[in-house]
XYZ file of C-alpha atoms in Angstrom:
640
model
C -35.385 -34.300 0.783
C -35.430 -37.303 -2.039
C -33.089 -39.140 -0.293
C -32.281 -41.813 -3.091
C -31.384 -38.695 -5.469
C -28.936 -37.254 -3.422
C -27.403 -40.538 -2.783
C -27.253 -41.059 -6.556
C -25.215 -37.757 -6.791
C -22.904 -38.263 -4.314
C -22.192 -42.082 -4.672
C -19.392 -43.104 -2.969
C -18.413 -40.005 -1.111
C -18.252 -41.441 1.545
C -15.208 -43.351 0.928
C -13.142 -40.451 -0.199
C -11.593 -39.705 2.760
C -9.027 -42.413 2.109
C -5.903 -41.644 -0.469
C -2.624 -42.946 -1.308
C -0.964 -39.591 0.078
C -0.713 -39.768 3.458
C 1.187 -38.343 6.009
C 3.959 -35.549 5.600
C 5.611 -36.639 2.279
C 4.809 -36.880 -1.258
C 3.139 -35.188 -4.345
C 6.597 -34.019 -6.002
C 6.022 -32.685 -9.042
C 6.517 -34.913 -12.180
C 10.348 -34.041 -13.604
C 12.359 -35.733 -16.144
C 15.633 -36.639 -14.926
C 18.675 -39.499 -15.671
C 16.002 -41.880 -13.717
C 12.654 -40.830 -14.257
C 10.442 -39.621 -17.271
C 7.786 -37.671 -17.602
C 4.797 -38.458 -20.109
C 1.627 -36.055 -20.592
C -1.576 -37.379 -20.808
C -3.543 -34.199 -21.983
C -5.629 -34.109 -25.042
C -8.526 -34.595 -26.462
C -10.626 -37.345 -24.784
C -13.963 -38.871 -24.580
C -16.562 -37.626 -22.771
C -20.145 -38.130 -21.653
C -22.118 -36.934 -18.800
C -24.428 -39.353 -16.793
C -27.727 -37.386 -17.090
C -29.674 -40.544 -15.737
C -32.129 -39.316 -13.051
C -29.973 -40.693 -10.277
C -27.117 -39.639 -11.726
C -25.534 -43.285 -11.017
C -26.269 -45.187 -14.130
C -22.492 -45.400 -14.915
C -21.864 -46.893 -11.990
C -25.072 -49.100 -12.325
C -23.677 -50.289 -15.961
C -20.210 -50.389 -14.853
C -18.805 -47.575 -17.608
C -15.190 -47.377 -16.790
C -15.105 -51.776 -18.003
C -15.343 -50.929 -21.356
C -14.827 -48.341 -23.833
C -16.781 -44.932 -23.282
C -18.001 -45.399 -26.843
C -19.341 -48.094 -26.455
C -22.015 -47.308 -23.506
C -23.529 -44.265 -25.459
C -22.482 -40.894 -27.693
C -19.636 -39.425 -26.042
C -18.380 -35.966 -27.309
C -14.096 -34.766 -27.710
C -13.643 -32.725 -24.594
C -10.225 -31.204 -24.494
C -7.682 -31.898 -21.005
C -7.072 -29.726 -19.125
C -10.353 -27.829 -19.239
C -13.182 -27.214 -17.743
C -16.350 -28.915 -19.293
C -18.539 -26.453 -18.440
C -17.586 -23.583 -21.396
C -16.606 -26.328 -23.983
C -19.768 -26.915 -25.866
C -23.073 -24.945 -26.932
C -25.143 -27.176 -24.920
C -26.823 -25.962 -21.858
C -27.344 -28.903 -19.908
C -23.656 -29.282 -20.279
C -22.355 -26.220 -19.188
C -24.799 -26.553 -16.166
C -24.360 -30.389 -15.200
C -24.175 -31.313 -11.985
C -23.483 -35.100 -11.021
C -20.930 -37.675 -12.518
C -18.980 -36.747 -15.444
C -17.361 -39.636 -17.595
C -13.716 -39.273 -19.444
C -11.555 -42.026 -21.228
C -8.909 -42.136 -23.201
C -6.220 -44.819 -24.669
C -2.800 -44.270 -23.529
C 1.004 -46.685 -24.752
C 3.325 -48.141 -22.224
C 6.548 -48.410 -23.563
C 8.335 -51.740 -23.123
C 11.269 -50.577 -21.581
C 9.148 -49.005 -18.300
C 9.604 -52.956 -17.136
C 12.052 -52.506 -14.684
C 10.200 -48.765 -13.605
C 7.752 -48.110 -10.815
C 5.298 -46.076 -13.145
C 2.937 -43.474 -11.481
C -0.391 -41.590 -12.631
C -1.109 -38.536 -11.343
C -3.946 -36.303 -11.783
C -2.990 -32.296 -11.119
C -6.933 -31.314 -10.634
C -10.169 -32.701 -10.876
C -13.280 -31.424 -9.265
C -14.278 -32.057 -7.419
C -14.744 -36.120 -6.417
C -12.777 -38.203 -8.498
C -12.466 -42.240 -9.298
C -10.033 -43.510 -11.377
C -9.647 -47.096 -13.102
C -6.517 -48.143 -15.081
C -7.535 -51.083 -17.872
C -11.174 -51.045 -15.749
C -9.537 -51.881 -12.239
C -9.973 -48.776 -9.663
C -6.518 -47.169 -9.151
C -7.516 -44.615 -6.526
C -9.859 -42.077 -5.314
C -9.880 -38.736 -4.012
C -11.979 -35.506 -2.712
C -10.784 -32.074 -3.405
C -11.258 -30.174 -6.583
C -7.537 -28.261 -6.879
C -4.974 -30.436 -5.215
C -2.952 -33.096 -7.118
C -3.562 -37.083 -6.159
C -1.964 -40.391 -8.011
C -1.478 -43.729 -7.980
C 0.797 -46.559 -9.086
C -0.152 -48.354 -12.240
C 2.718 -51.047 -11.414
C 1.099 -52.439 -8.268
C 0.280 -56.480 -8.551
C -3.449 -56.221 -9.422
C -3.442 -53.565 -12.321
C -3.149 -55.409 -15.241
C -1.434 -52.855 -17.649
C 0.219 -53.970 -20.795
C 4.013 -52.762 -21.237
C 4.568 -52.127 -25.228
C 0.695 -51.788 -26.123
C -2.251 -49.259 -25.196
C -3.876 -49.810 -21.888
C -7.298 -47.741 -20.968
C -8.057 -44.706 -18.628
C -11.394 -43.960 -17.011
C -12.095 -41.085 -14.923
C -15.082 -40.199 -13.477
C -15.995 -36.959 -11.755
C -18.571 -35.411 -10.060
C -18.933 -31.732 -9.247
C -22.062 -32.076 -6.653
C -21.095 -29.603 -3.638
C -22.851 -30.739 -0.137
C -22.337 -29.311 3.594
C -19.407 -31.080 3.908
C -16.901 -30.140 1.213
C -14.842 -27.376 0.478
C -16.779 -25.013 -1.283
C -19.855 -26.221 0.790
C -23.006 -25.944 -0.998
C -26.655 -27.972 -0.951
C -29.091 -29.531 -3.100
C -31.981 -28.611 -3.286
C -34.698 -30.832 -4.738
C -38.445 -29.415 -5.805
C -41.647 -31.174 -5.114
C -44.133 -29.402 -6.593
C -44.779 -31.579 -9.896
C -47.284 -28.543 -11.165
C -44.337 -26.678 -11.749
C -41.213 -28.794 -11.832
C -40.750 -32.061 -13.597
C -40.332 -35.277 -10.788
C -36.517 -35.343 -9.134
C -35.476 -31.796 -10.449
C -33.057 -30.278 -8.327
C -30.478 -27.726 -8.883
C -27.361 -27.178 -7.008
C -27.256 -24.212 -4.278
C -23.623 -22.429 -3.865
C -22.192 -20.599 -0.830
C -19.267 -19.145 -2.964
C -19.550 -16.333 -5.538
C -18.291 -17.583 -8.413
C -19.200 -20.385 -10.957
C -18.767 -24.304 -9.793
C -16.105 -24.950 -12.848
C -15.789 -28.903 -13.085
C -13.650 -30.829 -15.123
C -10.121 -32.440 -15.409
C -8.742 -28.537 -15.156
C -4.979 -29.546 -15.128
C -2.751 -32.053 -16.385
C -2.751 -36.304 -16.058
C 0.816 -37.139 -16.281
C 2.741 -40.526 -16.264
C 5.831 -40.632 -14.360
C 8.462 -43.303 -13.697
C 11.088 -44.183 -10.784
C 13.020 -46.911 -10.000
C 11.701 -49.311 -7.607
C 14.076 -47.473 -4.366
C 13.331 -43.866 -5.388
C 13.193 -40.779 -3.663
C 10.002 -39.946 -2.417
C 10.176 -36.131 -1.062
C 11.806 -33.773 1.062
C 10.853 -31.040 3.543
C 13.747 -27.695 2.945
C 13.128 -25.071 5.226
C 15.450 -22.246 5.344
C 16.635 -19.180 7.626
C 19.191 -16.352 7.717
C 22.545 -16.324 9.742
C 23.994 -12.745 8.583
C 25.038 -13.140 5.102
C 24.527 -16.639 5.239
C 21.863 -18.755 4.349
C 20.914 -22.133 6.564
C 19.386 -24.511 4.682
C 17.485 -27.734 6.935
C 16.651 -30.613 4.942
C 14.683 -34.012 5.810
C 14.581 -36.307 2.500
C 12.552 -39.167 2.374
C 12.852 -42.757 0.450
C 11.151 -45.852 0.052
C 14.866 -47.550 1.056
C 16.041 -48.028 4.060
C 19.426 -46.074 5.281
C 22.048 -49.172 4.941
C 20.662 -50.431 2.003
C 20.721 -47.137 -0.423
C 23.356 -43.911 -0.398
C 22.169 -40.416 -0.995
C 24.127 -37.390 -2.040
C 22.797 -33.796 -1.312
C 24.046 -30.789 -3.435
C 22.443 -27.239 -3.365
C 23.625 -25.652 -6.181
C 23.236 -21.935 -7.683
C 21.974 -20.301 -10.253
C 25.262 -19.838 -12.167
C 25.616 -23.993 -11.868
C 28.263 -24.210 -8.888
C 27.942 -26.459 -6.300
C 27.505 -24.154 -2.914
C 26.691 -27.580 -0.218
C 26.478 -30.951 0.241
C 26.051 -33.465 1.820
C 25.327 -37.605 1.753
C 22.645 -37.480 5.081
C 18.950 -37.461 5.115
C 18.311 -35.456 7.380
C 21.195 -32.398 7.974
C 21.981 -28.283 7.798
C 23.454 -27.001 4.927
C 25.224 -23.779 5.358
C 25.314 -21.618 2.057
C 27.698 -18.821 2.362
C 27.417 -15.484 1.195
C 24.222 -16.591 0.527
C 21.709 -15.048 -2.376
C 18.429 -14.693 -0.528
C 15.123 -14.943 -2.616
C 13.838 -11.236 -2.334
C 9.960 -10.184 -3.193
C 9.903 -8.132 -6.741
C 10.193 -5.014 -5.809
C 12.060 -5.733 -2.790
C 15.410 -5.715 -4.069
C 15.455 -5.094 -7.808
C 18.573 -6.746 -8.092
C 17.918 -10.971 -7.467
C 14.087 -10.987 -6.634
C 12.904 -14.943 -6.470
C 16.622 -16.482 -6.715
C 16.307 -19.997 -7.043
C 18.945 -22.437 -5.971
C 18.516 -26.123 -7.024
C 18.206 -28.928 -4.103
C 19.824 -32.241 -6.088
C 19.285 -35.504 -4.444
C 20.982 -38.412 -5.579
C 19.699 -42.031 -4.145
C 21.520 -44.910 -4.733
C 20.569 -48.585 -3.988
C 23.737 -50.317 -2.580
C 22.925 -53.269 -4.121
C 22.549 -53.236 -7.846
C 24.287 -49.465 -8.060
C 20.580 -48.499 -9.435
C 19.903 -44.200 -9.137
C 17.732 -42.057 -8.510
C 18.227 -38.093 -9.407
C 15.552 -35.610 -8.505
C 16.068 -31.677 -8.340
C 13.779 -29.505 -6.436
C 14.076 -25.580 -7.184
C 13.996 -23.420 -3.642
C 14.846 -19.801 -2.305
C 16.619 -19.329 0.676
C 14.103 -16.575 2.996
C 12.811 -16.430 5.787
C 9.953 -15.055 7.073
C 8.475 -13.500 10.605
C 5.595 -11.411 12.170
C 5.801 -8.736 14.801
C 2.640 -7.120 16.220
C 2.758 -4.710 13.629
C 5.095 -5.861 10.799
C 4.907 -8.561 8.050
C 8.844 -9.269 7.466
C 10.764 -11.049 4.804
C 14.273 -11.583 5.422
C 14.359 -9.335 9.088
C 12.720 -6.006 6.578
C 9.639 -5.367 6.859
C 7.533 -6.434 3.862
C 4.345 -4.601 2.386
C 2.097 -6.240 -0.517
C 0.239 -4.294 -2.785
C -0.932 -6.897 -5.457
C -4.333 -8.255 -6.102
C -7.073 -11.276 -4.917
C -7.154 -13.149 -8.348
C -9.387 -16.167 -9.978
C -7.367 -18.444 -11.831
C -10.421 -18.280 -14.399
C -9.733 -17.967 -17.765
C -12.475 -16.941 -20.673
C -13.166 -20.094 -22.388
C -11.047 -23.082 -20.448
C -12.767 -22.228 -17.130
C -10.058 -22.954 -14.475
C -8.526 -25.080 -17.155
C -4.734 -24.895 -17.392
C -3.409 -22.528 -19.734
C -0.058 -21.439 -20.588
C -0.806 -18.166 -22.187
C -2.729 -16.954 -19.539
C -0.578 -17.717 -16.983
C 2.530 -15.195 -18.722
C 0.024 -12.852 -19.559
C -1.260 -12.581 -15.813
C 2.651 -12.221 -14.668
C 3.004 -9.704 -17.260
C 0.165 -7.766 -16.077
C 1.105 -8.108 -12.959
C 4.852 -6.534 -13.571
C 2.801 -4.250 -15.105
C 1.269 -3.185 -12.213
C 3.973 -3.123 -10.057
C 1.964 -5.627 -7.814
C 4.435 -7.306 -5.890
C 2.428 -10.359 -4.422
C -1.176 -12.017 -4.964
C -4.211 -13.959 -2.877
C -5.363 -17.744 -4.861
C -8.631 -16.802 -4.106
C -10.508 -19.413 -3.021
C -7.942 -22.370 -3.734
C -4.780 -23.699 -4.410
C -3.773 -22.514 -7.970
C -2.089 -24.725 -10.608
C 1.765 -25.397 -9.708
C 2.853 -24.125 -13.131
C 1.391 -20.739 -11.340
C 3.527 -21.285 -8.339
C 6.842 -22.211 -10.457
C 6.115 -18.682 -11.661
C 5.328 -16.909 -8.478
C 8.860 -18.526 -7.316
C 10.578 -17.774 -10.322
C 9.771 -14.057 -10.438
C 9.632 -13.026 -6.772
C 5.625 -12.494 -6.610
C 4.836 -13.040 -2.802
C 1.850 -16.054 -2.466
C -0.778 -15.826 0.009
C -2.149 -19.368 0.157
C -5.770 -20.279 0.513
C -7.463 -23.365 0.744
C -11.150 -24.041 -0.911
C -12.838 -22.987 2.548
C -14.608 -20.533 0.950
C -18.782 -19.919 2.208
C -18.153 -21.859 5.623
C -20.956 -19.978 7.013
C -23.861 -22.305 8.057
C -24.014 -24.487 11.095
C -23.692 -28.009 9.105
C -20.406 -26.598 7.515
C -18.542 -26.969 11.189
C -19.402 -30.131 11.820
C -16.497 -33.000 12.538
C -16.691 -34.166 8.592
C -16.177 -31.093 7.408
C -13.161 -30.421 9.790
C -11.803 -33.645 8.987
C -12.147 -32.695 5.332
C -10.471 -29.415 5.808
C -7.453 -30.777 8.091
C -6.611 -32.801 5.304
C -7.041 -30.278 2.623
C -4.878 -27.961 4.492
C -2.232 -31.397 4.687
C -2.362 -31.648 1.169
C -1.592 -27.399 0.333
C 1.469 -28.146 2.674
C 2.991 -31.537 0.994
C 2.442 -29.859 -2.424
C 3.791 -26.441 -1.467
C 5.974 -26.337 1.476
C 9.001 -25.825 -0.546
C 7.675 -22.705 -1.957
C 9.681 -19.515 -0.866
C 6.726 -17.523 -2.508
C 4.424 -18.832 -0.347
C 4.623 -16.767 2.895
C 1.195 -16.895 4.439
C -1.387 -19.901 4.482
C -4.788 -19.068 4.403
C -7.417 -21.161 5.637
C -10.544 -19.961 4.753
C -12.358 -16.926 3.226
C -15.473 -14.918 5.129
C -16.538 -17.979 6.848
C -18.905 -17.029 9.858
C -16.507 -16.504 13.029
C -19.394 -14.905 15.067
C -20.901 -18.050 16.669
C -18.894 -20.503 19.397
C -19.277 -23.113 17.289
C -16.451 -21.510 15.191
C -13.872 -21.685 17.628
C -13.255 -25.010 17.918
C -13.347 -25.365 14.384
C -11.146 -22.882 13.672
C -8.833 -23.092 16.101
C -8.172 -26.682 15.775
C -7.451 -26.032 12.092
C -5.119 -22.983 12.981
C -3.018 -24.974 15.528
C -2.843 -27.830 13.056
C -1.112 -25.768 10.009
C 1.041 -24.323 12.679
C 2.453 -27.876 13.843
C 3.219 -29.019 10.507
C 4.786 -25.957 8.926
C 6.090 -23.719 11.929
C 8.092 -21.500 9.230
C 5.237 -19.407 7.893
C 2.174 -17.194 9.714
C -0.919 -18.593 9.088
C -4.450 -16.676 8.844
C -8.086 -16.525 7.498
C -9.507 -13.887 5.621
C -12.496 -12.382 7.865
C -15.507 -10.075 6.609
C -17.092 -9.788 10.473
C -17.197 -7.140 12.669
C -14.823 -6.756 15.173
C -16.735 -6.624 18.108
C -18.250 -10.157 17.202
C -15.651 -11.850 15.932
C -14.360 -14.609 18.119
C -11.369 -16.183 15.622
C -8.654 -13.831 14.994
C -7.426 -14.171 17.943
C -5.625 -17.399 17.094
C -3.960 -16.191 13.718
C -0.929 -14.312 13.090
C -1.984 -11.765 10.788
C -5.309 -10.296 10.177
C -6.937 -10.287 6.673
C -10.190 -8.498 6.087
C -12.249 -7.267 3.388
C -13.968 -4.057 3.172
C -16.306 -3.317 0.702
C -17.535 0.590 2.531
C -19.512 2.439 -0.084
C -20.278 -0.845 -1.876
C -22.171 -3.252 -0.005
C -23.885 -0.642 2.846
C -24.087 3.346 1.939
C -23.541 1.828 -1.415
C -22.215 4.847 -3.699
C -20.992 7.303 -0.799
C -17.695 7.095 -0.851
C -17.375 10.189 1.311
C -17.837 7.580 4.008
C -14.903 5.519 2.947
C -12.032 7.146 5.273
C -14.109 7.672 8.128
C -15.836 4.102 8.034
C -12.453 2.525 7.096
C -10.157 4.065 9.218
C -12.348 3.190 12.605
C -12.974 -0.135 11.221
C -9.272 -1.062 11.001
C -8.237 1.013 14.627
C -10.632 -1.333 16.604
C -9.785 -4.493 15.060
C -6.080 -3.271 15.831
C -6.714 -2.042 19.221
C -8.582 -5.591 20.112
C -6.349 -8.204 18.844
C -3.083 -6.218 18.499
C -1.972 -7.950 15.172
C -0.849 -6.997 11.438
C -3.421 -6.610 9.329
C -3.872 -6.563 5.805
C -6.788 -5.798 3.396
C -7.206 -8.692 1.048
C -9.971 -7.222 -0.978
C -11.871 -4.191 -1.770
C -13.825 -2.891 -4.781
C -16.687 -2.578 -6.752
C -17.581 -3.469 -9.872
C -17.741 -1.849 -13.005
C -18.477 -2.912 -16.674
C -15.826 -2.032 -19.207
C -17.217 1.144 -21.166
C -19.580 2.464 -18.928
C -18.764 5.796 -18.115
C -20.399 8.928 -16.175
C -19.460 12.468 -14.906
C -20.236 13.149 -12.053
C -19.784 9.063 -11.013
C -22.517 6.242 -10.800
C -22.345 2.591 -9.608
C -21.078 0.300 -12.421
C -19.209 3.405 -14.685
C -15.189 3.429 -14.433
C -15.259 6.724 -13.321
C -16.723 5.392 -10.029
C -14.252 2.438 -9.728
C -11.507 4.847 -9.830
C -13.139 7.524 -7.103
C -13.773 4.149 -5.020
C -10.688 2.807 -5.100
C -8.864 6.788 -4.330
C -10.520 6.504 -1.437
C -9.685 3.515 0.010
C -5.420 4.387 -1.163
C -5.648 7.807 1.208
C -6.744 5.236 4.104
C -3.945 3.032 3.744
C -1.452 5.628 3.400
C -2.221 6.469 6.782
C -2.254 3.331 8.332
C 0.803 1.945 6.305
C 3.234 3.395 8.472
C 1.452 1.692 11.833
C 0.159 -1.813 11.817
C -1.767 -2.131 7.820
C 1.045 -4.327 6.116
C -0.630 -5.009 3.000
C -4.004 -3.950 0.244
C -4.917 -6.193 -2.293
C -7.458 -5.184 -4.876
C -10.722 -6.852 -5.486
C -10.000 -8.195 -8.161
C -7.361 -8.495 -10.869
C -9.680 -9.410 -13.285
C -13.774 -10.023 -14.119
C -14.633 -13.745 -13.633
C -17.892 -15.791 -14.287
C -20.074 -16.412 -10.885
C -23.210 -18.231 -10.874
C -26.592 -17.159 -12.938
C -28.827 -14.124 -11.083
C -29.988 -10.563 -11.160
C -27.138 -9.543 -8.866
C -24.541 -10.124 -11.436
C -24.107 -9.323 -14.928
C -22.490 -11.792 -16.633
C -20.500 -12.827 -13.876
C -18.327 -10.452 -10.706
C -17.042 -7.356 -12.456
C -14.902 -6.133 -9.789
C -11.814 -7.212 -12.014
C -9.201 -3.666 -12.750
C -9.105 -6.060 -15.970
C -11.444 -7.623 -17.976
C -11.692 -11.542 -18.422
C -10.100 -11.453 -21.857
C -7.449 -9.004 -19.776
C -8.363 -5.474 -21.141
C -7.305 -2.466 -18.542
C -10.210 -0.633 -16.892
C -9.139 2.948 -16.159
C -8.532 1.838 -12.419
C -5.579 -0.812 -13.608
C -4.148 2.993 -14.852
C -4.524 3.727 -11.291
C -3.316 0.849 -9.811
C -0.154 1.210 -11.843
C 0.765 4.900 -10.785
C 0.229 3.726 -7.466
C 2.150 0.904 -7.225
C 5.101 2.103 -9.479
C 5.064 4.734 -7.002
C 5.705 2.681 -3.972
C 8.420 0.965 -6.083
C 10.325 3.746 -6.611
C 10.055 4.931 -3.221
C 11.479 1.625 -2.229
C 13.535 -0.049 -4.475
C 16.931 1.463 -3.302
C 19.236 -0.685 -1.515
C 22.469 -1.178 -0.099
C 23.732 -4.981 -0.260
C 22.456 -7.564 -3.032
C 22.283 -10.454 -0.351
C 20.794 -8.841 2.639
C 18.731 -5.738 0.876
C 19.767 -3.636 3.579
């Protein structure tokens, strides 16, 4: 391997591991309040790519100490977006190396006396960031949120005039990050030019880059509240809610005052410690849609008050939670002591023309869809999605299974102690931005990595035990694609999660085989480890408007005989130890170039610009159905 090129790419990697988020706290999400205010930074900014052939000339001509401008032609790219399907230029859309953005932003004079905070939502997938040309902070991750304070001594911003942000990016994907991936470098100068290289993937779907969410300015006071951990369970009809808050004042010096209030705006507890039990009475429990038809994803408001003894100075911050609680039995999945069984969808939060860019539309289109349906909870397959998702999932009772980026963890330099490192604090970083999340009942760590060799075990299970010691009030999993006779991991999760792709991927087109193959599949993995399980994909793809009687591969016909298949298997196993199916997938998304796919996976029941196939049809009958079946109950607080 050209070592000096792969340096180039992945310049300063190395140092990545450090961040100003550390430990158990932090990442609330910006919010205007009678203390703090919120300022978006998205837009249209500058952009160039460094298409050097060490990919480091930026760094090598020190771009982020002047204007972007003024270093070369840089080009409007839009935040949040993804780069990638902005412009008609190929070597654009398929960059891979250090991206460049900048953009002009106005302090107002009156943030003096505030603690002012930038925060970046998403940016894959390494990140640098310079305020005014000094380097604010660093991070490695492409979907999770980092900042850092612009009011520390050495960044020399300027209150009442414009001050300068740089952000560079680089979406290079080695053995050691989450995706993994490699580059791979040609030698053979008869056929490739000198240094070419293209970037390998181990996931099946395209390497979006970009700044995909939004860069926000926030403000505190200089004694603010920094977080808090709520984590709730059921006493009868009443709801117990445990609280830790954290500040950056010490208890003597600064007063805080806890209310949980309702949705109807009365004050149901309170309290003035940081760290108590709040009993809410006749308590309104967040329910699953579907669940119980009359409160799913009831939101109270957690309203902390801080107040610095001193100079009288506040701080007011309200987090939204649900008051749920949820367990596993060796063959139930239950929410609030009933048992609980998803039928929703494995999603891409991919979009036709932002890439994983944030966008608004999309997101109440998707929740419309997936009312629609009747789907009742969803997979963020293969990573954290944006929190504006989240507030949604919460909002409308849509059940959350959780995944991290560990998606194609399959080779032996992907379990090495880097990449655990990597992962432990990617899984950290899921938990301090969504712990507070009663939609979020299940973390995932991984998808299909390879569980069959020893060297997955300690891996694995040091990564499972981790997630369980700091959140010990949800199951915890990884979504497997072995077979059960070799699989040495599930042992150490709570629920199983496997995808099935019979009549796909082997005896591709026989889906007489489906029950038969299915049903023993799922019996042995039951009968060995003795745990829930739950499909979390299965399908086959299909292009929009291809149709054939009797069925082929690819025609809608087929999707829907596929799919029929599968839905008699589960009704037989629903009633033992399957607690959930989610479709493969809720809607066609772009993957990598190759003969394999055309124009990207289309295993979607919808189309990328959201179009029903005729299996969405038959996802809806089936899922309405269930709903009906279900959605009687007896007592608006406890569903029973």
């Amino acid at each position: 391997m050209n070592h000096y090129r792969l340096v180039g790419l992945l310049l300063h990697v190395s140092c990545f591991y450090t961040c100003t988020c550390l430990g158990p706290f932090g990442m609330m999400y910006p919010k205007d309040s009678e203390s703090r205010t919120v300022k978006l930074l998205d837009g249209m900014w500058n952009f160039r790519v460094d298409d050097s052939s060490n990919r480091n000339r930026g760094f090598e001509e020190k771009w982020y100490s002047v204007p972007l401008r003024q270093t070369g032609e840089v080009i409007p790219m839009p935040v949040p977006s993804s780069y990638n399907d902005i412009t008609q230029e190929k070597r654009i859309r398929d960059f891979v190396g250090w991206a460049w953005y900048d953009r002009e932003f106005f302090l107002p004079q009156d943030w003096t006396s505030k603690r002012v905070v930038l925060r970046v939502d998403s940016a894959h997938y390494n990140a640098i960031v310079w305020v005014n040309s000094v380097e604010l902070v660093r991070h490695e991750g492409g979907h999770l949120p980092f900042e850092g304070e612009i009011t520390r001594w050495d960044i020399p911003i300027v209150l009442g005039g414009n001050n300068r942000l740089t952000i560079a990016i680089n979406n290079t994907l080695s053995p050691t990050t989450l995706p993994p991936g490699t580059i791979q470098y040609q030698h053979d100068i008869n056929r490739y030019p000198e240094g070419y290289f293209v970037q390998n993937l181990q996931m099946d779907f395209f390497n979006y880059a970009g700044l995909h969410r939004h860069i926000q300015l926030y403000t505190t006071p200089k004694t603010y509240v920094q977080d808090v951990i709520i984590a709730t369970t059921l006493q009868g009809l009443n709801g117990l809610v445990k609280y830790t808050v954290s500040t950056s004042g010490q208890p003597g010096n600064v007063q805080l005052a806890v209310e949980i209030i309702d949705r109807d705006g009365r004050v149901v507890g309170h309290s003035n410690q940081f760290q108590d039990t709040i009993t809410v009475g006749d308590g309104h429990f967040w329910w699953p849609y579907t669940m119980n038809s009359s409160s799913p994803g009831y939101l109270y408001t957690f309203e902390m008050n801080l107040t610095l003894l001193s100079s009288g100075v506040s701080d007011v911050y309200r987090q939204q939670f649900g008051i749920r609680e949820v367990k596993v039995t060796d063959k139930q999945l239950l929410i609030n002591d009933r048992p609980f069984y998803c039928h929703g969808v494995a999603k891409h939060e991919d979009s036709d023309i932002r890439g994983k860019g944030l966008d608004f539309a999309l997101i109440a289109k998707d929740f419309n869809l997936l009312k629609w349906l009747g789907a009742n909870c969803f997979r963020t397959s293969h990573y954290p999605y944006a929190e504006e998702i989240m507030d949604m999932a919460d909002q409308q009772g849509i059940v959350v299974i959780n995944e991290s980026p560990g998606v194609g963890i399959r080779k032996a330099n992907n379990f090495g102690n880097l990449s655990l490192a990597h992962h432990l604090k990617v899984m950290d970083e899921m938990y301090r931005r969504d712990k507070n999340r009663p939609a979020v009942i299940l973390w995932s760590v991984a998808n299909e990595p390879d569980t069959t060799h020893d060297n997955s075990i300690y891996y694995f299970k040091t990564l499972l035990s981790h997630v369980r010691f700091i959140d010990s009030t949800r199951p915890v999993t990884f979504v497997a694609n072995s077979d059960f006779s070799s699989e040495k991991v599930a042992q150490y999760t709570d629920i199983i999660c496997l995808n099935h792709y019979n009549a796909w991927y082997q005896d591709c087109s026989h889906t007489e085989l489906i029950q038969r193959q299915l049903t023993y599949d799922l019996r042995q993995w039951y009968a060995k480890f003795r745990k829930p399980i739950m499909i979390t994909e299965y399908g086959a793809d299909t292009i929009e408007g291809f149709h054939q009687d009797p069925s082929i591969v690819f025609t809608e016909e087929f999707q829907v005989e596929f799919m029929t298949e599968y839905h008699k298997t589960f009704d037989n196993l629903r009633h033992e130890f399957l607690v959930g199916e989610m479709v493969w997938n809720f809607a066609d998304f772009m993957t990598a170039q190759g003969i394999t796919r055309a124009f990207g996976n289309r295993k979607g029941i919808f189309t990328r610009q959201r179009r029903p196939k005729t299996s969405a049809h038959l996802l809806r009958s089936r899922y309405q159905a269930m709903i009906n079946n279900t959605s009687t109950v007896r007592n608006r607080h406890t569903g029973r």
